[in-house]
mmCIF file of C-alpha atoms in Angstrom:
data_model
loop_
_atom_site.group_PDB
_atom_site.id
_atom_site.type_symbol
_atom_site.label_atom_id
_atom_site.label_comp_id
_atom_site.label_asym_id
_atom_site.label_seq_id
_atom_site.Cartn_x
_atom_site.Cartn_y
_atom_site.Cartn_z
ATOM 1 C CA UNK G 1020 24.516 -25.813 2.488
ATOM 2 C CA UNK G 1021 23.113 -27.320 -0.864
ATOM 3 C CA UNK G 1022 19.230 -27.285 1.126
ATOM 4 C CA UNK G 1023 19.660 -23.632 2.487
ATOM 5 C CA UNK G 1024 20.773 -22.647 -1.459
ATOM 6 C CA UNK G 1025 17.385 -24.471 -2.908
ATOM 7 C CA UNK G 1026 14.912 -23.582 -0.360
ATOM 8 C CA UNK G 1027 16.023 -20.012 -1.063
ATOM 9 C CA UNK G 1028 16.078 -20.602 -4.873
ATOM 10 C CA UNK G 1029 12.121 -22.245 -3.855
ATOM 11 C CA UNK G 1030 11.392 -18.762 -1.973
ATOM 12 C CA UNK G 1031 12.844 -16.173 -5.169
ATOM 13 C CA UNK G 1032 11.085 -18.511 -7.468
ATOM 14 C CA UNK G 1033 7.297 -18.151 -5.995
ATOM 15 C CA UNK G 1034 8.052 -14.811 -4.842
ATOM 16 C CA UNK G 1035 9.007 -13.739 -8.559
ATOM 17 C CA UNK G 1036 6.169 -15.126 -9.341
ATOM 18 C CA UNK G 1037 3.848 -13.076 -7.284
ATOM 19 C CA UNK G 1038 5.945 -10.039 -7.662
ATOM 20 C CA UNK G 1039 3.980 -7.895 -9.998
ATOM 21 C CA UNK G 1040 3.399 -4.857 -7.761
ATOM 22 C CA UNK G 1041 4.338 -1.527 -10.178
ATOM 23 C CA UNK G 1042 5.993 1.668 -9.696
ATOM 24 C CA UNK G 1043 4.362 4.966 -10.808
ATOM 25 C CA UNK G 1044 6.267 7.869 -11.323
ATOM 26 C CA UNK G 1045 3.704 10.958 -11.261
ATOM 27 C CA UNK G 1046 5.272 14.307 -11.735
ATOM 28 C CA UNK G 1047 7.997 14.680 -8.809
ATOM 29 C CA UNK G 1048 6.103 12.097 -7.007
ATOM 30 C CA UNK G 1049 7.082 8.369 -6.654
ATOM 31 C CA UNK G 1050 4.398 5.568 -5.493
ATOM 32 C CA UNK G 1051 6.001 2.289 -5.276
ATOM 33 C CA UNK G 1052 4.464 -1.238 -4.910
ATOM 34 C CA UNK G 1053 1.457 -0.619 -3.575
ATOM 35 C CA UNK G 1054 -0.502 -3.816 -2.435
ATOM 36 C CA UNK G 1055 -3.488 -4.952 -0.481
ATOM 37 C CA UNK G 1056 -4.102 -7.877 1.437
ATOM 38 C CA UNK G 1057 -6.862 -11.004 0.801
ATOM 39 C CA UNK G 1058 -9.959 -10.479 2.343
ATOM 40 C CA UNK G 1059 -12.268 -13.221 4.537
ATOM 41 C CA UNK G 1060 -15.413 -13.897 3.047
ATOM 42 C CA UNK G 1061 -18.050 -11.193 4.692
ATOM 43 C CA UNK G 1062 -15.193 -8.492 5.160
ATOM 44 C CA UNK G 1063 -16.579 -5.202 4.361
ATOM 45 C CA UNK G 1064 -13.127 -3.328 4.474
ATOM 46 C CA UNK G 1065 -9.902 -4.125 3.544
ATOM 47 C CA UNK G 1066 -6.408 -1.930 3.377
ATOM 48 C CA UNK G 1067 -3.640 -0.582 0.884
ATOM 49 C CA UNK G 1068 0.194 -0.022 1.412
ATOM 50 C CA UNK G 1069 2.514 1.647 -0.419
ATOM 51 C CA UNK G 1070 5.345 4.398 -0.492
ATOM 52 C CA UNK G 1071 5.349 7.451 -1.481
ATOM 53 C CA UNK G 1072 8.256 10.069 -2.161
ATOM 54 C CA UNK G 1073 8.000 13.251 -3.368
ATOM 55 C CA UNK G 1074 11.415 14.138 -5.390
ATOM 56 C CA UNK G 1075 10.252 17.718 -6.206
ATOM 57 C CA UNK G 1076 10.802 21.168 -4.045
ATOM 58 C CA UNK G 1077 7.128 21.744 -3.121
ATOM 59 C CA UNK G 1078 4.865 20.298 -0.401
ATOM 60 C CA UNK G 1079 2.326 18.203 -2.453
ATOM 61 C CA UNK G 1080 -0.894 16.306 -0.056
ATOM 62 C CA UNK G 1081 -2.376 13.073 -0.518
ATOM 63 C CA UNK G 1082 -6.157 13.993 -0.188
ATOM 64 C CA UNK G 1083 -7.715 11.045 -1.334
ATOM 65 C CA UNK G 1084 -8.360 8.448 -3.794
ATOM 66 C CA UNK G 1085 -10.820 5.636 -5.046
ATOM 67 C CA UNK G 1086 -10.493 2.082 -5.878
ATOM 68 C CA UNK G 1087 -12.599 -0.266 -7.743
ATOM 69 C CA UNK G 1088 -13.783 -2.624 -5.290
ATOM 70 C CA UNK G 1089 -15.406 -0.519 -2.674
ATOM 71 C CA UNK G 1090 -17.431 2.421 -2.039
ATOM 72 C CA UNK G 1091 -15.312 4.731 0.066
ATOM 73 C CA UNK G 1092 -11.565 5.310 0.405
ATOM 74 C CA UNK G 1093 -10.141 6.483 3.899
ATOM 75 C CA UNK G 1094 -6.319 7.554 4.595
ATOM 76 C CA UNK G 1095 -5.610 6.025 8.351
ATOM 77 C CA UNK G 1096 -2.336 6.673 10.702
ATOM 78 C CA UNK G 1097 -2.305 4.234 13.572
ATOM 79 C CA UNK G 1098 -0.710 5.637 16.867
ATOM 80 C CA UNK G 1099 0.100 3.761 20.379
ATOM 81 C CA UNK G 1100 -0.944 5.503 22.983
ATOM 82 C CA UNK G 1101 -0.308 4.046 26.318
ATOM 83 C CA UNK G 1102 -0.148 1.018 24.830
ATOM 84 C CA UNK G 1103 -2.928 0.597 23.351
ATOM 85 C CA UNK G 1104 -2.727 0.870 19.297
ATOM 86 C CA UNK G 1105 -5.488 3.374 18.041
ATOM 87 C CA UNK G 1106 -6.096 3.637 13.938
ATOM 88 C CA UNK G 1107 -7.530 7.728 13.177
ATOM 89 C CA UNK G 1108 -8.557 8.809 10.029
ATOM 90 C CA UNK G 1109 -6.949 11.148 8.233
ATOM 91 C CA UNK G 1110 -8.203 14.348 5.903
ATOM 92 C CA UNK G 1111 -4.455 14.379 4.463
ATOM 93 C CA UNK G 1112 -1.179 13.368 4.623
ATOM 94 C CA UNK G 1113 1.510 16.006 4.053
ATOM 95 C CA UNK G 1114 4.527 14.584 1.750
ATOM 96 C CA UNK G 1115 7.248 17.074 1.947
ATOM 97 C CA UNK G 1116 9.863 17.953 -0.836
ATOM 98 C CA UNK G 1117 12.193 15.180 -0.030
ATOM 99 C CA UNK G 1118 9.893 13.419 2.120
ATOM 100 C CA UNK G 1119 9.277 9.688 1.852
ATOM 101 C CA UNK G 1120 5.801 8.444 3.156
ATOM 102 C CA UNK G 1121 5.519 4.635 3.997
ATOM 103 C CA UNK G 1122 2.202 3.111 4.034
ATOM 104 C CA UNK G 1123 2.945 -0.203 6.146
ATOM 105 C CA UNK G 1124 1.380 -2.728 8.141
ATOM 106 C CA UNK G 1125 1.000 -1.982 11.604
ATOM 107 C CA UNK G 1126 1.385 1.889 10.582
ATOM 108 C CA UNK G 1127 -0.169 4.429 8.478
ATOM 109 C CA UNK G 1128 -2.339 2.587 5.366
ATOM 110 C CA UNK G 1129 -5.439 3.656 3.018
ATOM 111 C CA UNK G 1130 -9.084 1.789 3.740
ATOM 112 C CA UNK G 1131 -11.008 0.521 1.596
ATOM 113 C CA UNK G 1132 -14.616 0.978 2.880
ATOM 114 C CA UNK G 1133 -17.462 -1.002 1.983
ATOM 115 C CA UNK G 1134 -16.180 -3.999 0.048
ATOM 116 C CA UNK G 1135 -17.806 -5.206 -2.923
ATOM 117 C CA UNK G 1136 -16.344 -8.705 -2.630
ATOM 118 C CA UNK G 1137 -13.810 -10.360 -0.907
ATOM 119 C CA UNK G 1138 -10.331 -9.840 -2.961
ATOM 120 C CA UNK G 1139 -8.442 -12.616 -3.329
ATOM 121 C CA UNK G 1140 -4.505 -13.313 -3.481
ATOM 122 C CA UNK G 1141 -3.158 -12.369 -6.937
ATOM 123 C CA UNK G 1142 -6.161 -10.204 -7.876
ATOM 124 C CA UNK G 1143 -4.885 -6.552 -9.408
ATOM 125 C CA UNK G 1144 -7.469 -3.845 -7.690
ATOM 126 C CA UNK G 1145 -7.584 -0.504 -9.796
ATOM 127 C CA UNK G 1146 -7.647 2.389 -8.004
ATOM 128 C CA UNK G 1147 -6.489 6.235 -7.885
ATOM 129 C CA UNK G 1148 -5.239 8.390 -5.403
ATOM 130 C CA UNK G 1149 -5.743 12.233 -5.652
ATOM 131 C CA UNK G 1150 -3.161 14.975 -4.548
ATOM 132 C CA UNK G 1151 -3.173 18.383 -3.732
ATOM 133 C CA UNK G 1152 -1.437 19.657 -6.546
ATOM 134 C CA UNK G 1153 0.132 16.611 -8.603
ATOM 135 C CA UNK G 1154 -3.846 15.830 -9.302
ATOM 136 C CA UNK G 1155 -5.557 12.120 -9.783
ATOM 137 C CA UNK G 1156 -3.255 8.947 -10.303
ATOM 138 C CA UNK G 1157 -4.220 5.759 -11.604
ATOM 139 C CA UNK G 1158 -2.603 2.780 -9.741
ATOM 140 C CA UNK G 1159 -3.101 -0.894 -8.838
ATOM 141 C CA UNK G 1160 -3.077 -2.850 -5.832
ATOM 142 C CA UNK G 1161 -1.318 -6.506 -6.091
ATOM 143 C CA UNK G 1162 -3.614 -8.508 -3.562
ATOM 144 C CA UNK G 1163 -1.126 -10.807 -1.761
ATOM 145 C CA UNK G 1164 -2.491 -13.205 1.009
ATOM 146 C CA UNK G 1165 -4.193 -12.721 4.261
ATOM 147 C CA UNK G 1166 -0.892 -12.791 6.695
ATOM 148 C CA UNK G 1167 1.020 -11.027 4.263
ATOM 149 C CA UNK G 1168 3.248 -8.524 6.539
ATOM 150 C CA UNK G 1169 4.867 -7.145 3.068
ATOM 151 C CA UNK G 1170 5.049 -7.246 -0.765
ATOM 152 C CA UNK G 1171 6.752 -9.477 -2.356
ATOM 153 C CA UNK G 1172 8.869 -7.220 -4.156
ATOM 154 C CA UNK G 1173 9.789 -5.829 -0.773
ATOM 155 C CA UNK G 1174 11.194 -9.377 0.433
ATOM 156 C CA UNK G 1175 13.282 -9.538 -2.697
ATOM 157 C CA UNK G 1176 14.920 -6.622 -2.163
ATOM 158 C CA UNK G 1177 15.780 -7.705 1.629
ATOM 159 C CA UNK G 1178 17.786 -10.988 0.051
#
């Protein structure tokens, strides 16, 4: 019992540590914990996460956004069809009043296109992303490792 109680102290302890992923409050818009993962030396793209909920009583749009380390920003969904997992690009993605939007591993996520360098775990990447009708906000992108499946902050609030 003591071991399961430490190695789970261990766990908090370096995920605390690594857990610097901010919130943004934007108008009736929420963005929470948006992250990346580390890059491979030579990779020209690499992706965001995040969530998004809009709290107001309008339809607002993600249409875009930028970030620091790369030339182009794309918004992606990835579907299975027939078993086989396809990634699209998207010219939007519609948040409804309400709505929560969950940019996720395996699911819909933002590209970044055209890397400038690798990023590397525990790098902050600046970026924005630009809506419809809310307009341009500044975030940043906690770079966690390459297997990452989630932020840390995420994992915390799972314990």
């Amino acid at each position: 019992m003591r071991l399961i109680i430490l190695a789970g102290m261990v766990i908090a302890l370096s995920l605390g540590a690594t857990a610097m992923a901010a919130d943004y409050k934007f108008g009736s818009l929420e963005i929470t914990g948006p992250w990346s993962r580390a890059t491979p030396k030579g990779s020209q793209t690499a992706i965001g996460y995040m969530t998004i909920k809009n709290n107001g009583t309008a339809t607002d749009r993600l249409i875009g956004g930028s970030v620091d380390v790369a030339a182009n920003f794309e918004l992606h969904s990835m579907v299975t069809e027939n078993g086989i997992a396809k990634m699209r690009e998207l010219k939007d993605v519609e948040i409804r009043p309400g709505q929560t939007i969950e940019f996720k591993p395996g699911g819909s996520h933002v590209m970044f296109v055209n890397l400038k360098h690798p990023l590397s775990k525990g790098e902050h990447v600046k970026g924005t992303l630009v809506f419809e009708h809310a307009g341009t906000v500044q975030i940043e992108y906690d770079v966690e490792g390459i297997g990452a499946q989630r932020a840390p902050m995420e994992m915390e609030h799972m314990q």
